[in-house]
Amino acid sequence: MIQATLHQLHVFETVARHGSFTRAAEELSITQPTVSTQIKQLTKSIGLPLFEQIGKQLYLTEAGRELLETCQDIFTKLSNFEMTVADLQGKKRGQLRLAVVTTAKYFVPRILGSFCQQYPDVDIALQVTNHQKLVRRMLENQDDLYILSQPPEDLDLVARPFLDNPLVVVASSTHPLTQRQRVSISALQGETFIMREPGSGTRRAVQHLFEREGISVNVRLELGSNEAIKQSVAGGLGISVLSAHCLLPELVIGDLAILEVDRFPIPCRWYAVHLQGKQLSVLARSFLDHLLSESQNIPTVENFVKKHALQLS
Ligand code: PGA
């Protein structure tokens, strides 16, 4: 039986995550020699090297990679156990780790706000990233729950749809196409376009539609941020396709307009997702219930537009 303390495993996991003894020492508020001693003792009891140093870079050995996976399992199980104990005591505490696609950041923090009011002892770690990076996190089991549109069909997932995420064509309010009541999709042919980065789900949905309809746009800019795309569209750099939920403030201010283009909006939905077989923590289950009920109060884009008496073009 390997003689390793939980503390040593914790130090090892932190070094492996950062790829650095110094940063691990900083995170754990201990000295670097203490980190080295803990790793030395752990290596000795395992009997195989856990890291190798090549130049300035620290790499995990095969034993190190296996140990990292084991540590992540142990810590997740322990943290779930702590939450279950707190739950049995009538309290909710612990950490909820969420990862959401960039378009979901426009409503998830508000839902988290009301969740935390209900459970003030809960800590939240929220990662906002694009579709591809989020799927990678899911495969590495890094978080409790994921929110995305277009859940990958080749993975064994539990996916609960909860809110429409229409993707619309957006233009500056001074763009000539805003003069038209209805725009045929062929009018987009050759338009100067601002596209999300490779790996974005929004980009993939747009490319599928354009391919199907034989439309080729002139991509002037690729940007990894919905906010930067909105500013570029408002600045007249081109048109784009974004989640309507990203646009609500700019529609009120009047900087941007949604074009009523045939075949749009692209009908997407957000899903709360996790891998089949994942044991959801007490907190993740509570948050999921909260999300499914609270998301019904998020205004649809149509309601929002009505409330602010906006024209969609
Ligand atoms: P993304 O989001 O474009 O940031 O990847 C896509 C989605 O809504 O799933």
PDB file of N, CA, C and O and ligand atoms in Angstrom, residues 101-104 129-132 147-150 165 167 196-197 199-203 226 243 268-270, ligand 1:
ATOM      1  N   VAL A 101     -20.607  28.365 -22.167  1.00  0.00           N
ATOM      2  CA  VAL A 101     -20.118  28.995 -23.402  1.00  0.00           C
ATOM      3  C   VAL A 101     -20.314  30.502 -23.312  1.00  0.00           C
ATOM      4  O   VAL A 101     -21.124  30.995 -22.517  1.00  0.00           O
ATOM      5  N   THR A 102     -19.592  31.217 -24.161  1.00  0.00           N
ATOM      6  CA  THR A 102     -19.534  32.685 -24.059  1.00  0.00           C
ATOM      7  C   THR A 102     -20.919  33.327 -24.135  1.00  0.00           C
ATOM      8  O   THR A 102     -21.161  34.348 -23.507  1.00  0.00           O
ATOM      9  N   THR A 103     -21.829  32.713 -24.912  1.00  0.00           N
ATOM     10  CA  THR A 103     -23.138  33.335 -25.080  1.00  0.00           C
ATOM     11  C   THR A 103     -23.979  33.216 -23.803  1.00  0.00           C
ATOM     12  O   THR A 103     -24.899  33.997 -23.598  1.00  0.00           O
ATOM     13  N   ALA A 104     -23.647  32.233 -22.949  1.00  0.00           N
ATOM     14  CA  ALA A 104     -24.455  32.008 -21.748  1.00  0.00           C
ATOM     15  C   ALA A 104     -24.072  32.956 -20.617  1.00  0.00           C
ATOM     16  O   ALA A 104     -24.782  33.065 -19.614  1.00  0.00           O
ATOM     17  N   THR A 129     -16.034  30.055 -21.700  1.00  0.00           N
ATOM     18  CA  THR A 129     -15.127  29.719 -22.795  1.00  0.00           C
ATOM     19  C   THR A 129     -15.932  29.319 -24.028  1.00  0.00           C
ATOM     20  O   THR A 129     -17.163  29.336 -23.972  1.00  0.00           O
ATOM     21  N   ASN A 130     -15.265  28.993 -25.129  1.00  0.00           N
ATOM     22  CA  ASN A 130     -16.055  28.647 -26.317  1.00  0.00           C
ATOM     23  C   ASN A 130     -16.413  27.157 -26.332  1.00  0.00           C
ATOM     24  O   ASN A 130     -15.971  26.384 -25.475  1.00  0.00           O
ATOM     25  N   HIS A 131     -17.205  26.776 -27.302  1.00  0.00           N
ATOM     26  CA  HIS A 131     -17.762  25.426 -27.374  1.00  0.00           C
ATOM     27  C   HIS A 131     -16.672  24.345 -27.300  1.00  0.00           C
ATOM     28  O   HIS A 131     -16.750  23.412 -26.495  1.00  0.00           O
ATOM     29  N   GLN A 132     -15.648  24.503 -28.144  1.00  0.00           N
ATOM     30  CA  GLN A 132     -14.635  23.448 -28.239  1.00  0.00           C
ATOM     31  C   GLN A 132     -13.869  23.275 -26.919  1.00  0.00           C
ATOM     32  O   GLN A 132     -13.672  22.158 -26.449  1.00  0.00           O
ATOM     33  N   ILE A 147     -22.872  24.448 -19.567  1.00  0.00           N
ATOM     34  CA  ILE A 147     -24.003  25.030 -20.295  1.00  0.00           C
ATOM     35  C   ILE A 147     -23.524  25.390 -21.694  1.00  0.00           C
ATOM     36  O   ILE A 147     -22.543  26.124 -21.855  1.00  0.00           O
ATOM     37  N   LEU A 148     -24.194  24.819 -22.686  1.00  0.00           N
ATOM     38  CA  LEU A 148     -23.817  25.079 -24.077  1.00  0.00           C
ATOM     39  C   LEU A 148     -25.005  24.832 -24.987  1.00  0.00           C
ATOM     40  O   LEU A 148     -26.006  24.248 -24.561  1.00  0.00           O
ATOM     41  N   SER A 149     -24.884  25.312 -26.234  1.00  0.00           N
ATOM     42  CA  SER A 149     -25.868  24.943 -27.265  1.00  0.00           C
ATOM     43  C   SER A 149     -25.232  23.810 -28.067  1.00  0.00           C
ATOM     44  O   SER A 149     -24.033  23.589 -27.960  1.00  0.00           O
ATOM     45  N   GLN A 150     -26.007  23.157 -28.895  1.00  0.00           N
ATOM     46  CA  GLN A 150     -25.496  22.117 -29.785  1.00  0.00           C
ATOM     47  C   GLN A 150     -24.623  21.076 -29.068  1.00  0.00           C
ATOM     48  O   GLN A 150     -23.433  20.948 -29.364  1.00  0.00           O
ATOM     49  N   ASN A 165     -31.900  29.973 -27.769  1.00  0.00           N
ATOM     50  CA  ASN A 165     -30.729  30.823 -27.996  1.00  0.00           C
ATOM     51  C   ASN A 165     -30.678  31.185 -29.478  1.00  0.00           C
ATOM     52  O   ASN A 165     -29.843  30.666 -30.223  1.00  0.00           O
ATOM     53  N   LEU A 167     -29.858  32.615 -32.967  1.00  0.00           N
ATOM     54  CA  LEU A 167     -28.695  33.318 -33.548  1.00  0.00           C
ATOM     55  C   LEU A 167     -29.208  34.220 -34.659  1.00  0.00           C
ATOM     56  O   LEU A 167     -29.860  33.744 -35.597  1.00  0.00           O
ATOM     57  N   ARG A 196     -16.841  34.668 -35.514  1.00  0.00           N
ATOM     58  CA  ARG A 196     -16.213  34.150 -34.279  1.00  0.00           C
ATOM     59  C   ARG A 196     -15.034  33.244 -34.646  1.00  0.00           C
ATOM     60  O   ARG A 196     -14.918  32.758 -35.760  1.00  0.00           O
ATOM     61  N   GLU A 197     -14.200  32.979 -33.651  1.00  0.00           N
ATOM     62  CA  GLU A 197     -12.960  32.204 -33.840  1.00  0.00           C
ATOM     63  C   GLU A 197     -13.236  30.712 -34.084  1.00  0.00           C
ATOM     64  O   GLU A 197     -14.300  30.212 -33.695  1.00  0.00           O
ATOM     65  N   GLY A 199     -13.545  26.922 -33.320  1.00  0.00           N
ATOM     66  CA  GLY A 199     -13.833  26.319 -31.995  1.00  0.00           C
ATOM     67  C   GLY A 199     -15.117  26.866 -31.403  1.00  0.00           C
ATOM     68  O   GLY A 199     -15.660  26.313 -30.450  1.00  0.00           O
ATOM     69  N   SER A 200     -15.614  27.983 -31.973  1.00  0.00           N
ATOM     70  CA  SER A 200     -16.857  28.570 -31.460  1.00  0.00           C
ATOM     71  C   SER A 200     -18.064  27.827 -32.034  1.00  0.00           C
ATOM     72  O   SER A 200     -18.116  27.526 -33.232  1.00  0.00           O
ATOM     73  N   GLY A 201     -19.048  27.563 -31.188  1.00  0.00           N
ATOM     74  CA  GLY A 201     -20.274  26.906 -31.635  1.00  0.00           C
ATOM     75  C   GLY A 201     -21.088  27.835 -32.530  1.00  0.00           C
ATOM     76  O   GLY A 201     -21.737  27.390 -33.483  1.00  0.00           O
ATOM     77  N   THR A 202     -21.056  29.136 -32.226  1.00  0.00           N
ATOM     78  CA  THR A 202     -21.776  30.110 -33.045  1.00  0.00           C
ATOM     79  C   THR A 202     -21.221  30.064 -34.473  1.00  0.00           C
ATOM     80  O   THR A 202     -21.965  30.005 -35.451  1.00  0.00           O
ATOM     81  N   ARG A 203     -19.891  30.069 -34.568  1.00  0.00           N
ATOM     82  CA  ARG A 203     -19.248  30.008 -35.891  1.00  0.00           C
ATOM     83  C   ARG A 203     -19.696  28.748 -36.629  1.00  0.00           C
ATOM     84  O   ARG A 203     -20.035  28.793 -37.812  1.00  0.00           O
ATOM     85  N   ASN A 226     -17.684  38.013 -28.182  1.00  0.00           N
ATOM     86  CA  ASN A 226     -18.954  38.581 -28.657  1.00  0.00           C
ATOM     87  C   ASN A 226     -18.977  40.089 -28.452  1.00  0.00           C
ATOM     88  O   ASN A 226     -19.517  40.835 -29.275  1.00  0.00           O
ATOM     89  N   SER A 243     -25.686  35.446 -30.846  1.00  0.00           N
ATOM     90  CA  SER A 243     -26.855  35.096 -30.041  1.00  0.00           C
ATOM     91  C   SER A 243     -27.624  36.376 -29.743  1.00  0.00           C
ATOM     92  O   SER A 243     -27.036  37.380 -29.336  1.00  0.00           O
ATOM     93  N   CYS A 268     -31.233  27.757 -32.020  1.00  0.00           N
ATOM     94  CA  CYS A 268     -30.408  26.973 -31.088  1.00  0.00           C
ATOM     95  C   CYS A 268     -31.090  26.983 -29.718  1.00  0.00           C
ATOM     96  O   CYS A 268     -31.974  27.804 -29.479  1.00  0.00           O
ATOM     97  N   ARG A 269     -30.666  26.080 -28.874  1.00  0.00           N
ATOM     98  CA  ARG A 269     -31.152  26.076 -27.488  1.00  0.00           C
ATOM     99  C   ARG A 269     -29.961  25.865 -26.573  1.00  0.00           C
ATOM    100  O   ARG A 269     -28.992  25.228 -26.957  1.00  0.00           O
ATOM    101  N   TRP A 270     -30.074  26.392 -25.376  1.00  0.00           N
ATOM    102  CA  TRP A 270     -29.043  26.076 -24.389  1.00  0.00           C
ATOM    103  C   TRP A 270     -29.432  24.809 -23.653  1.00  0.00           C
ATOM    104  O   TRP A 270     -30.623  24.570 -23.383  1.00  0.00           O
TER     105      TRP A 270
HETATM  106  P1  PGA B   1     -19.605  29.840 -28.558  1.00  0.00           P
HETATM  107  O1  PGA B   1     -21.034  29.466 -27.984  1.00  0.00           O
HETATM  108  O2  PGA B   1     -19.844  30.468 -29.896  1.00  0.00           O
HETATM  109  O3  PGA B   1     -19.030  30.787 -27.550  1.00  0.00           O
HETATM  110  O4  PGA B   1     -18.792  28.562 -28.691  1.00  0.00           O
HETATM  111  C1  PGA B   1     -21.820  28.585 -28.687  1.00  0.00           C
HETATM  112  C2  PGA B   1     -22.982  28.066 -27.882  1.00  0.00           C
HETATM  113  O5  PGA B   1     -23.896  28.867 -27.571  1.00  0.00           O
HETATM  114  O6  PGA B   1     -22.965  26.831 -27.595  1.00  0.00           O
END
